[in-house]
Amino acid sequence: MSAPEAPFGLLAELTYRCPLACAYCSNPLEMAAYNDELSTSDWQRVFAEAAELGVLQCHLSGGEPLLRRDLTDLVRTASELGMYTNLVTSAMGLSRSRATVLREAGLDHVQISVQADEPTTSDRIAGIPSFERKLEACRLVRELDWPLTVNVVIHRQNIDRIGAILALVEELQADRVELANTQYYGWAWKNRSALLPSKEQLDRSEEVVSAARERLAGRMEIVHVLPDYYSDYPKPCMGGWAARQLTVAPNGDALPCPAAQTLPLPRASVRDASVEEIWTSAPLFTAFRGTDWMQEPCRTCDRREVDFGGCRCQAFQLTGDATRTDPVCFKSPDHHLVEQAVDGANAPDRRVDLELVPRPHRA
């Protein structure tokens, strides 16, 4: 296999601590392994190595990155290295003074999560009263002339409000909104039966989003990520395994995608090796790069270089074998596992407001 192209983006998960308790959180279930967070100097070295490798975008995420006291220093470092910086935040803790300092340090973009369009639903999903503070933060971002993306994780308990959510985002004058249907990892996996929408809900939401795209064309970009479980083919995970992006977890683990810590492969850590060494030769990164690893039906499928067999983490989670075809694919011998979940979500007696198991607070 030829040497891989340089990654385009780095997702720097600075901490998994978070004041919210969202029941769809994709962060790991076992949090103790991530308590020993990388130091400021560690992260600055990682950013320098990533920039030298060719990374152009640095996404500062978590958990809640605002809980890192050194966030301003990290933003300044990434900015001075020439990377475009994006803060992915719940906005809890984004005060005017903190925002002003981050703006001066070179932060380019802010992405704020919102759970719903009104406080009762939003606060229930987030696990704490947070709705009004999020709206204040969005208005502050626009006042400071930052580009604003609003991210809304869509699921069974808010999908019927998608029209009102879009109206709220329009009112907040966001440049971009991501309506991302839940990916079933971490706490979302534990809550799948309460989160997976019905086909009827999904069809209605697509009609609403399509109409909004037409009405808001040229004013606001609408990204609508549909749930894998209702697709005939899987999505190309991260644009292909270890093809365009890498993630670094709070403890220094380097990952081809944010969920890859679940796979039974040797760990790779920026504490032990450079970003370039990990990207080019770590077994975790080379295991599913390209197509040589594929089994049938992927090996001879004409889509093998389109969706790359789908999500390795989802394949492992559903089948126990990371080399299997993603069960989302209708050609997969394990597709019945997805069909069973979909059948359950579409049962006539399935309630919309099933009880959620909240993620524990770790602020």
mmCIF file of C-alpha atoms in Angstrom:
data_model
loop_
_atom_site.group_PDB
_atom_site.id
_atom_site.type_symbol
_atom_site.label_atom_id
_atom_site.label_comp_id
_atom_site.label_asym_id
_atom_site.label_seq_id
_atom_site.Cartn_x
_atom_site.Cartn_y
_atom_site.Cartn_z
ATOM 1 C CA MET A 1 0.000 0.000 0.000
ATOM 2 C CA SER A 2 1.308 3.477 -0.872
ATOM 3 C CA ALA A 3 1.931 6.084 1.811
ATOM 4 C CA PRO A 4 -1.322 7.673 3.007
ATOM 5 C CA GLU A 5 -2.205 11.253 2.194
ATOM 6 C CA ALA A 6 -1.875 13.734 5.047
ATOM 7 C CA PRO A 7 -4.953 14.157 7.249
ATOM 8 C CA PHE A 8 -7.037 17.264 6.686
ATOM 9 C CA GLY A 9 -8.459 17.658 10.187
ATOM 10 C CA LEU A 10 -7.579 16.985 13.820
ATOM 11 C CA LEU A 11 -10.335 16.464 16.390
ATOM 12 C CA ALA A 12 -8.694 17.379 19.699
ATOM 13 C CA GLU A 13 -10.896 15.990 22.474
ATOM 14 C CA LEU A 14 -9.379 18.050 25.262
ATOM 15 C CA THR A 15 -11.426 16.527 28.078
ATOM 16 C CA TYR A 16 -14.391 14.205 28.555
ATOM 17 C CA ARG A 17 -15.575 16.220 31.544
ATOM 18 C CA CYS A 18 -18.897 17.894 30.778
ATOM 19 C CA PRO A 19 -21.605 19.722 32.750
ATOM 20 C CA LEU A 20 -24.340 18.151 30.621
ATOM 21 C CA ALA A 21 -25.739 14.634 30.880
ATOM 22 C CA CYS A 22 -26.979 14.025 27.334
ATOM 23 C CA ALA A 23 -28.372 10.539 26.853
ATOM 24 C CA TYR A 24 -26.989 10.346 23.299
ATOM 25 C CA CYS A 25 -23.380 11.201 24.221
ATOM 26 C CA SER A 26 -20.899 9.263 22.088
ATOM 27 C CA ASN A 27 -18.003 9.574 24.541
ATOM 28 C CA PRO A 28 -16.746 6.294 26.069
ATOM 29 C CA LEU A 29 -18.794 4.563 28.761
ATOM 30 C CA GLU A 30 -15.729 3.831 30.890
ATOM 31 C CA MET A 31 -14.365 7.259 31.782
ATOM 32 C CA ALA A 32 -11.694 6.379 34.355
ATOM 33 C CA ALA A 33 -9.124 5.682 31.626
ATOM 34 C CA TYR A 34 -9.333 9.322 30.509
ATOM 35 C CA ASN A 35 -8.778 11.084 33.829
ATOM 36 C CA ASP A 36 -5.051 11.632 33.173
ATOM 37 C CA GLU A 37 -5.439 14.365 30.577
ATOM 38 C CA LEU A 38 -2.669 15.626 28.324
ATOM 39 C CA SER A 39 -0.899 18.706 29.653
ATOM 40 C CA THR A 40 -0.793 22.064 27.901
ATOM 41 C CA SER A 41 2.684 21.345 26.548
ATOM 42 C CA ASP A 42 1.602 17.884 25.371
ATOM 43 C CA TRP A 43 -1.260 19.353 23.372
ATOM 44 C CA GLN A 44 0.943 22.109 21.964
ATOM 45 C CA ARG A 45 3.414 19.472 20.746
ATOM 46 C CA VAL A 46 0.566 17.458 19.198
ATOM 47 C CA PHE A 47 -0.692 20.564 17.383
ATOM 48 C CA ALA A 48 2.807 21.324 16.060
ATOM 49 C CA GLU A 49 3.269 17.760 14.830
ATOM 50 C CA ALA A 50 -0.170 17.738 13.233
ATOM 51 C CA ALA A 51 0.472 21.038 11.436
ATOM 52 C CA GLU A 52 3.824 19.755 10.178
ATOM 53 C CA LEU A 53 2.072 16.629 8.854
ATOM 54 C CA GLY A 54 -0.347 18.830 6.905
ATOM 55 C CA VAL A 55 -3.418 19.206 9.128
ATOM 56 C CA LEU A 56 -5.332 22.377 8.235
ATOM 57 C CA GLN A 57 -8.246 22.316 10.686
ATOM 58 C CA CYS A 58 -8.144 21.892 14.455
ATOM 59 C CA HIS A 59 -11.486 21.123 16.103
ATOM 60 C CA LEU A 60 -11.358 21.674 19.878
ATOM 61 C CA SER A 61 -13.938 19.426 21.465
ATOM 62 C CA GLY A 62 -14.732 17.122 24.382
ATOM 63 C CA GLY A 63 -16.686 16.685 26.645
ATOM 64 C CA GLU A 64 -16.677 20.383 27.261
ATOM 65 C CA PRO A 65 -13.433 22.064 26.147
ATOM 66 C CA LEU A 66 -14.256 25.224 28.103
ATOM 67 C CA LEU A 67 -13.457 23.250 31.277
ATOM 68 C CA ARG A 68 -9.790 23.356 30.261
ATOM 69 C CA ARG A 69 -8.216 26.405 31.886
ATOM 70 C CA ASP A 70 -5.535 26.427 29.196
ATOM 71 C CA LEU A 71 -8.016 26.606 26.298
ATOM 72 C CA THR A 72 -6.925 30.119 25.315
ATOM 73 C CA ASP A 73 -3.278 29.045 25.159
ATOM 74 C CA LEU A 74 -4.210 26.033 23.036
ATOM 75 C CA VAL A 75 -6.267 28.158 20.639
ATOM 76 C CA ARG A 76 -3.403 30.606 20.290
ATOM 77 C CA THR A 77 -0.919 27.809 19.560
ATOM 78 C CA ALA A 78 -3.110 26.211 16.880
ATOM 79 C CA SER A 79 -3.823 29.597 15.317
ATOM 80 C CA GLU A 80 -0.146 30.589 15.211
ATOM 81 C CA LEU A 81 0.603 27.260 13.509
ATOM 82 C CA GLY A 82 -1.753 28.287 10.706
ATOM 83 C CA MET A 83 -4.621 25.913 11.478
ATOM 84 C CA TYR A 84 -8.263 26.947 11.246
ATOM 85 C CA THR A 85 -9.657 26.614 14.783
ATOM 86 C CA ASN A 86 -13.187 25.534 15.624
ATOM 87 C CA LEU A 87 -14.573 25.342 19.174
ATOM 88 C CA VAL A 88 -17.197 22.584 19.574
ATOM 89 C CA THR A 89 -19.011 23.426 22.798
ATOM 90 C CA SER A 90 -22.153 23.154 24.885
ATOM 91 C CA ALA A 91 -21.529 26.879 25.558
ATOM 92 C CA MET A 92 -21.852 26.313 29.290
ATOM 93 C CA GLY A 93 -19.124 28.609 30.561
ATOM 94 C CA LEU A 94 -18.847 30.788 27.463
ATOM 95 C CA SER A 95 -19.019 34.131 29.257
ATOM 96 C CA ARG A 96 -18.420 37.439 27.501
ATOM 97 C CA SER A 97 -14.959 37.755 29.049
ATOM 98 C CA ARG A 98 -13.989 34.200 28.080
ATOM 99 C CA ALA A 99 -15.295 34.648 24.550
ATOM 100 C CA THR A 100 -13.428 37.940 24.106
ATOM 101 C CA VAL A 101 -10.127 36.378 25.159
ATOM 102 C CA LEU A 102 -10.651 33.402 22.833
ATOM 103 C CA ARG A 103 -11.472 35.773 19.959
ATOM 104 C CA GLU A 104 -8.247 37.684 20.574
ATOM 105 C CA ALA A 105 -6.285 34.409 20.713
ATOM 106 C CA GLY A 106 -7.363 33.623 17.151
ATOM 107 C CA LEU A 107 -10.373 31.314 17.468
ATOM 108 C CA ASP A 108 -11.977 31.204 14.014
ATOM 109 C CA HIS A 109 -15.335 29.497 14.506
ATOM 110 C CA VAL A 110 -17.779 28.411 17.215
ATOM 111 C CA GLN A 111 -20.108 25.414 17.066
ATOM 112 C CA ILE A 112 -22.744 25.282 19.800
ATOM 113 C CA SER A 113 -24.938 22.306 20.613
ATOM 114 C CA VAL A 114 -28.661 22.846 21.130
ATOM 115 C CA GLN A 115 -30.966 19.994 22.157
ATOM 116 C CA ALA A 116 -34.391 21.371 21.142
ATOM 117 C CA ASP A 117 -36.306 24.557 20.383
ATOM 118 C CA GLU A 118 -37.814 25.210 23.824
ATOM 119 C CA PRO A 119 -36.569 24.914 27.411
ATOM 120 C CA THR A 120 -38.591 21.989 28.772
ATOM 121 C CA THR A 121 -37.580 19.500 26.094
ATOM 122 C CA SER A 122 -34.072 20.880 25.731
ATOM 123 C CA ASP A 123 -33.287 20.807 29.442
ATOM 124 C CA ARG A 124 -34.699 17.303 29.834
ATOM 125 C CA ILE A 125 -32.504 15.971 27.026
ATOM 126 C CA ALA A 126 -29.408 17.850 28.240
ATOM 127 C CA GLY A 127 -29.943 16.691 31.806
ATOM 128 C CA ILE A 128 -29.622 20.177 33.326
ATOM 129 C CA PRO A 129 -31.233 23.621 32.848
ATOM 130 C CA SER A 130 -29.171 24.995 29.981
ATOM 131 C CA PHE A 131 -31.449 26.193 27.165
ATOM 132 C CA GLU A 132 -31.456 29.912 27.935
ATOM 133 C CA ARG A 133 -27.706 30.008 28.504
ATOM 134 C CA LYS A 134 -27.141 28.352 25.142
ATOM 135 C CA LEU A 135 -29.250 30.974 23.368
ATOM 136 C CA GLU A 136 -27.368 33.756 25.139
ATOM 137 C CA ALA A 137 -24.087 32.216 24.003
ATOM 138 C CA CYS A 138 -25.293 31.990 20.393
ATOM 139 C CA ARG A 139 -26.224 35.668 20.427
ATOM 140 C CA LEU A 140 -22.852 36.537 21.959
ATOM 141 C CA VAL A 141 -21.044 34.637 19.194
ATOM 142 C CA ARG A 142 -22.916 36.617 16.540
ATOM 143 C CA GLU A 143 -22.283 39.879 18.402
ATOM 144 C CA LEU A 144 -18.531 39.160 18.342
ATOM 145 C CA ASP A 145 -18.802 38.524 14.592
ATOM 146 C CA TRP A 146 -17.785 34.871 14.721
ATOM 147 C CA PRO A 147 -19.155 32.357 12.222
ATOM 148 C CA LEU A 148 -21.752 30.287 14.101
ATOM 149 C CA THR A 149 -22.732 26.670 13.576
ATOM 150 C CA VAL A 150 -25.577 25.255 15.647
ATOM 151 C CA ASN A 151 -25.418 21.503 16.090
ATOM 152 C CA VAL A 152 -28.577 19.571 16.960
ATOM 153 C CA VAL A 153 -28.431 15.822 17.532
ATOM 154 C CA ILE A 154 -31.718 14.482 16.178
ATOM 155 C CA HIS A 155 -33.532 11.482 17.652
ATOM 156 C CA ARG A 156 -36.951 10.102 18.481
ATOM 157 C CA GLN A 157 -37.588 12.627 21.255
ATOM 158 C CA ASN A 158 -36.969 15.822 19.279
ATOM 159 C CA ILE A 159 -37.348 14.903 15.595
ATOM 160 C CA ASP A 160 -40.998 15.968 15.517
ATOM 161 C CA ARG A 161 -39.868 19.494 16.494
ATOM 162 C CA ILE A 162 -37.409 19.839 13.623
ATOM 163 C CA GLY A 163 -39.389 22.649 11.986
ATOM 164 C CA ALA A 164 -39.408 24.670 15.202
ATOM 165 C CA ILE A 165 -35.704 23.902 15.705
ATOM 166 C CA LEU A 166 -34.913 25.294 12.261
ATOM 167 C CA ALA A 167 -36.991 28.396 13.019
ATOM 168 C CA LEU A 168 -34.997 28.924 16.222
ATOM 169 C CA VAL A 169 -31.663 28.532 14.410
ATOM 170 C CA GLU A 170 -32.818 31.007 11.766
ATOM 171 C CA GLU A 171 -33.751 33.464 14.509
ATOM 172 C CA LEU A 172 -30.267 33.047 16.017
ATOM 173 C CA GLN A 173 -28.805 34.004 12.600
ATOM 174 C CA ALA A 174 -26.559 30.957 12.427
ATOM 175 C CA ASP A 175 -24.446 30.543 9.323
ATOM 176 C CA ARG A 176 -24.831 26.789 9.415
ATOM 177 C CA VAL A 177 -26.893 24.156 11.191
ATOM 178 C CA GLU A 178 -26.036 20.476 11.520
ATOM 179 C CA LEU A 179 -29.084 18.269 12.045
ATOM 180 C CA ALA A 180 -27.229 15.066 12.814
ATOM 181 C CA ASN A 181 -29.267 11.968 13.559
ATOM 182 C CA THR A 182 -27.848 10.071 16.508
ATOM 183 C CA GLN A 183 -24.947 7.712 15.930
ATOM 184 C CA TYR A 184 -25.356 4.718 18.232
ATOM 185 C CA TYR A 185 -22.155 4.569 20.244
ATOM 186 C CA GLY A 186 -21.468 5.195 23.933
ATOM 187 C CA TRP A 187 -24.526 6.320 25.857
ATOM 188 C CA ALA A 188 -26.546 6.523 22.643
ATOM 189 C CA TRP A 189 -26.092 2.757 22.285
ATOM 190 C CA LYS A 190 -27.478 2.230 25.803
ATOM 191 C CA ASN A 191 -30.452 4.438 24.877
ATOM 192 C CA ARG A 192 -30.994 3.207 21.319
ATOM 193 C CA SER A 193 -34.547 1.969 21.882
ATOM 194 C CA ALA A 194 -35.561 5.387 23.219
ATOM 195 C CA LEU A 195 -33.690 7.367 20.544
ATOM 196 C CA LEU A 196 -34.184 5.589 17.199
ATOM 197 C CA PRO A 197 -36.977 7.399 15.315
ATOM 198 C CA SER A 198 -39.697 5.724 13.305
ATOM 199 C CA LYS A 199 -39.751 5.765 9.503
ATOM 200 C CA GLU A 200 -42.811 8.009 9.599
ATOM 201 C CA GLN A 201 -40.989 10.516 11.801
ATOM 202 C CA LEU A 202 -37.970 10.429 9.529
ATOM 203 C CA ASP A 203 -40.012 10.967 6.354
ATOM 204 C CA ARG A 204 -41.788 13.978 7.880
ATOM 205 C CA SER A 205 -38.487 15.476 8.994
ATOM 206 C CA GLU A 206 -36.969 15.114 5.522
ATOM 207 C CA GLU A 207 -39.901 17.034 4.022
ATOM 208 C CA VAL A 208 -39.458 19.841 6.563
ATOM 209 C CA VAL A 209 -35.710 20.046 5.997
ATOM 210 C CA SER A 210 -36.105 20.038 2.205
ATOM 211 C CA ALA A 211 -38.559 22.950 2.352
ATOM 212 C CA ALA A 212 -36.282 24.881 4.715
ATOM 213 C CA ARG A 213 -33.261 24.329 2.439
ATOM 214 C CA GLU A 214 -35.171 25.828 -0.472
ATOM 215 C CA ARG A 215 -36.412 28.783 1.572
ATOM 216 C CA LEU A 216 -33.067 29.554 3.227
ATOM 217 C CA ALA A 217 -30.787 28.918 0.232
ATOM 218 C CA GLY A 218 -27.925 31.407 0.264
ATOM 219 C CA ARG A 219 -28.658 32.480 3.840
ATOM 220 C CA MET A 220 -27.992 29.401 5.969
ATOM 221 C CA GLU A 221 -26.369 26.070 5.180
ATOM 222 C CA ILE A 222 -28.385 23.095 6.399
ATOM 223 C CA VAL A 223 -26.540 19.809 6.860
ATOM 224 C CA HIS A 224 -28.908 16.891 7.451
ATOM 225 C CA VAL A 225 -27.235 13.624 8.464
ATOM 226 C CA LEU A 226 -29.730 10.772 8.141
ATOM 227 C CA PRO A 227 -29.663 7.765 10.492
ATOM 228 C CA ASP A 228 -27.590 4.862 9.186
ATOM 229 C CA TYR A 229 -30.226 2.346 10.194
ATOM 230 C CA TYR A 230 -32.652 3.521 7.489
ATOM 231 C CA SER A 231 -30.137 3.516 4.616
ATOM 232 C CA ASP A 232 -29.563 0.795 2.033
ATOM 233 C CA TYR A 233 -25.834 1.481 2.130
ATOM 234 C CA PRO A 234 -23.591 2.590 4.987
ATOM 235 C CA LYS A 235 -21.807 5.921 5.124
ATOM 236 C CA PRO A 236 -18.078 6.011 4.343
ATOM 237 C CA CYS A 237 -16.796 6.298 7.897
ATOM 238 C CA MET A 238 -14.830 9.564 8.235
ATOM 239 C CA GLY A 239 -14.376 9.563 4.443
ATOM 240 C CA GLY A 240 -12.566 6.233 4.714
ATOM 241 C CA TRP A 241 -10.654 4.673 7.614
ATOM 242 C CA ALA A 242 -7.657 6.865 8.528
ATOM 243 C CA ALA A 243 -8.004 8.703 5.225
ATOM 244 C CA ARG A 244 -8.759 12.331 6.091
ATOM 245 C CA GLN A 245 -9.001 12.917 9.846
ATOM 246 C CA LEU A 246 -7.652 11.749 13.160
ATOM 247 C CA THR A 247 -8.816 12.129 16.741
ATOM 248 C CA VAL A 248 -6.716 12.539 19.867
ATOM 249 C CA ALA A 249 -8.520 11.659 23.112
ATOM 250 C CA PRO A 250 -7.929 13.456 26.435
ATOM 251 C CA ASN A 251 -5.451 10.800 27.640
ATOM 252 C CA GLY A 252 -3.412 10.942 24.438
ATOM 253 C CA ASP A 253 -4.924 7.973 22.598
ATOM 254 C CA ALA A 254 -4.808 8.593 18.848
ATOM 255 C CA LEU A 255 -7.797 7.248 16.914
ATOM 256 C CA PRO A 256 -8.891 7.066 13.261
ATOM 257 C CA CYS A 257 -12.391 8.016 14.440
ATOM 258 C CA PRO A 258 -13.862 9.077 17.808
ATOM 259 C CA ALA A 259 -15.382 5.638 18.527
ATOM 260 C CA ALA A 260 -12.366 3.493 17.638
ATOM 261 C CA GLN A 261 -11.304 2.965 21.248
ATOM 262 C CA THR A 262 -13.863 0.128 21.339
ATOM 263 C CA LEU A 263 -11.956 -2.001 18.814
ATOM 264 C CA PRO A 264 -9.692 -4.880 19.947
ATOM 265 C CA LEU A 265 -6.564 -3.436 18.318
ATOM 266 C CA PRO A 266 -3.261 -2.196 19.810
ATOM 267 C CA ARG A 267 -3.528 1.284 21.265
ATOM 268 C CA ALA A 268 -1.683 4.243 19.733
ATOM 269 C CA SER A 269 -0.758 7.197 21.936
ATOM 270 C CA VAL A 270 0.817 10.577 21.266
ATOM 271 C CA ARG A 271 2.628 10.074 24.588
ATOM 272 C CA ASP A 272 4.658 7.294 22.938
ATOM 273 C CA ALA A 273 4.962 8.272 19.267
ATOM 274 C CA SER A 274 4.705 11.291 16.993
ATOM 275 C CA VAL A 275 1.532 12.139 15.117
ATOM 276 C CA GLU A 276 3.272 11.292 11.828
ATOM 277 C CA GLU A 277 4.428 7.873 13.062
ATOM 278 C CA ILE A 278 0.951 7.044 14.295
ATOM 279 C CA TRP A 279 -0.765 8.251 11.123
ATOM 280 C CA THR A 280 1.510 6.359 8.762
ATOM 281 C CA SER A 281 2.220 3.100 10.572
ATOM 282 C CA ALA A 282 0.263 2.474 13.801
ATOM 283 C CA PRO A 283 -1.687 -0.830 13.480
ATOM 284 C CA LEU A 284 -4.865 0.890 14.624
ATOM 285 C CA PHE A 285 -4.597 3.268 11.665
ATOM 286 C CA THR A 286 -3.456 0.789 9.014
ATOM 287 C CA ALA A 287 -5.830 -2.065 9.934
ATOM 288 C CA PHE A 288 -8.749 -0.927 7.734
ATOM 289 C CA ARG A 289 -7.120 1.641 5.478
ATOM 290 C CA GLY A 290 -7.912 1.005 1.825
ATOM 291 C CA THR A 291 -9.718 -2.179 0.737
ATOM 292 C CA ASP A 292 -7.281 -5.101 1.135
ATOM 293 C CA TRP A 293 -8.732 -6.086 4.542
ATOM 294 C CA MET A 294 -12.257 -6.601 3.220
ATOM 295 C CA GLN A 295 -14.294 -9.810 3.370
ATOM 296 C CA GLU A 296 -17.159 -10.641 1.039
ATOM 297 C CA PRO A 297 -19.513 -9.131 0.044
ATOM 298 C CA CYS A 298 -17.378 -5.954 0.303
ATOM 299 C CA ARG A 299 -14.306 -7.429 -1.414
ATOM 300 C CA THR A 300 -15.987 -7.679 -4.828
ATOM 301 C CA CYS A 301 -18.651 -4.983 -4.375
ATOM 302 C CA ASP A 302 -18.549 -2.074 -6.837
ATOM 303 C CA ARG A 303 -19.081 0.283 -3.879
ATOM 304 C CA ARG A 304 -16.002 -0.852 -1.966
ATOM 305 C CA GLU A 305 -14.211 2.438 -2.706
ATOM 306 C CA VAL A 306 -17.371 4.495 -2.156
ATOM 307 C CA ASP A 307 -18.400 3.486 1.361
ATOM 308 C CA PHE A 308 -15.306 1.400 2.294
ATOM 309 C CA GLY A 309 -17.409 -1.284 3.936
ATOM 310 C CA GLY A 310 -19.063 1.227 6.256
ATOM 311 C CA CYS A 311 -18.300 1.824 9.919
ATOM 312 C CA ARG A 312 -15.805 -0.557 11.539
ATOM 313 C CA CYS A 313 -16.921 0.414 15.038
ATOM 314 C CA GLN A 314 -20.577 -0.238 14.173
ATOM 315 C CA ALA A 315 -19.681 -3.576 12.601
ATOM 316 C CA PHE A 316 -17.816 -4.593 15.746
ATOM 317 C CA GLN A 317 -20.539 -3.329 18.071
ATOM 318 C CA LEU A 318 -23.280 -5.253 16.281
ATOM 319 C CA THR A 319 -21.415 -8.427 15.325
ATOM 320 C CA GLY A 320 -18.282 -8.653 17.484
ATOM 321 C CA ASP A 321 -16.097 -8.680 14.344
ATOM 322 C CA ALA A 322 -14.659 -5.400 13.043
ATOM 323 C CA THR A 323 -13.904 -6.932 9.621
ATOM 324 C CA ARG A 324 -17.550 -7.725 8.856
ATOM 325 C CA THR A 325 -19.576 -5.670 6.414
ATOM 326 C CA ASP A 326 -21.387 -2.915 8.288
ATOM 327 C CA PRO A 327 -24.811 -4.468 9.079
ATOM 328 C CA VAL A 328 -26.486 -1.277 7.846
ATOM 329 C CA CYS A 329 -25.739 -2.442 4.284
ATOM 330 C CA PHE A 330 -28.604 -4.483 2.811
ATOM 331 C CA LYS A 331 -26.000 -6.849 1.323
ATOM 332 C CA SER A 332 -24.549 -7.640 4.749
ATOM 333 C CA PRO A 333 -25.243 -11.158 6.086
ATOM 334 C CA ASP A 334 -25.874 -9.415 9.428
ATOM 335 C CA HIS A 335 -28.409 -6.900 8.099
ATOM 336 C CA HIS A 336 -31.150 -8.572 10.135
ATOM 337 C CA LEU A 337 -29.593 -7.028 13.275
ATOM 338 C CA VAL A 338 -30.402 -3.562 11.985
ATOM 339 C CA GLU A 339 -33.801 -4.642 10.682
ATOM 340 C CA GLN A 340 -34.741 -5.872 14.149
ATOM 341 C CA ALA A 341 -33.933 -2.483 15.674
ATOM 342 C CA VAL A 342 -35.871 -0.678 12.942
ATOM 343 C CA ASP A 343 -38.870 -2.983 13.387
ATOM 344 C CA GLY A 344 -38.864 -2.182 17.088
ATOM 345 C CA ALA A 345 -38.757 1.570 16.430
ATOM 346 C CA ASN A 346 -41.739 1.245 14.101
ATOM 347 C CA ALA A 347 -43.911 -0.915 16.354
ATOM 348 C CA PRO A 348 -47.413 0.602 16.564
ATOM 349 C CA ASP A 349 -47.327 0.710 20.361
ATOM 350 C CA ARG A 350 -43.824 2.239 20.668
ATOM 351 C CA ARG A 351 -44.014 5.469 22.680
ATOM 352 C CA VAL A 352 -42.104 8.560 21.604
ATOM 353 C CA ASP A 353 -41.115 9.643 25.113
ATOM 354 C CA LEU A 354 -39.412 6.502 26.428
ATOM 355 C CA GLU A 355 -37.285 7.118 29.504
ATOM 356 C CA LEU A 356 -33.650 7.999 28.815
ATOM 357 C CA VAL A 357 -30.638 6.838 30.836
ATOM 358 C CA PRO A 358 -28.623 10.053 31.352
ATOM 359 C CA ARG A 359 -24.855 10.193 31.007
ATOM 360 C CA PRO A 360 -23.288 10.863 34.435
ATOM 361 C CA HIS A 361 -22.052 14.406 35.041
ATOM 362 C CA ARG A 362 -18.262 14.821 35.023
ATOM 363 C CA ALA A 363 -17.645 18.540 35.393
#
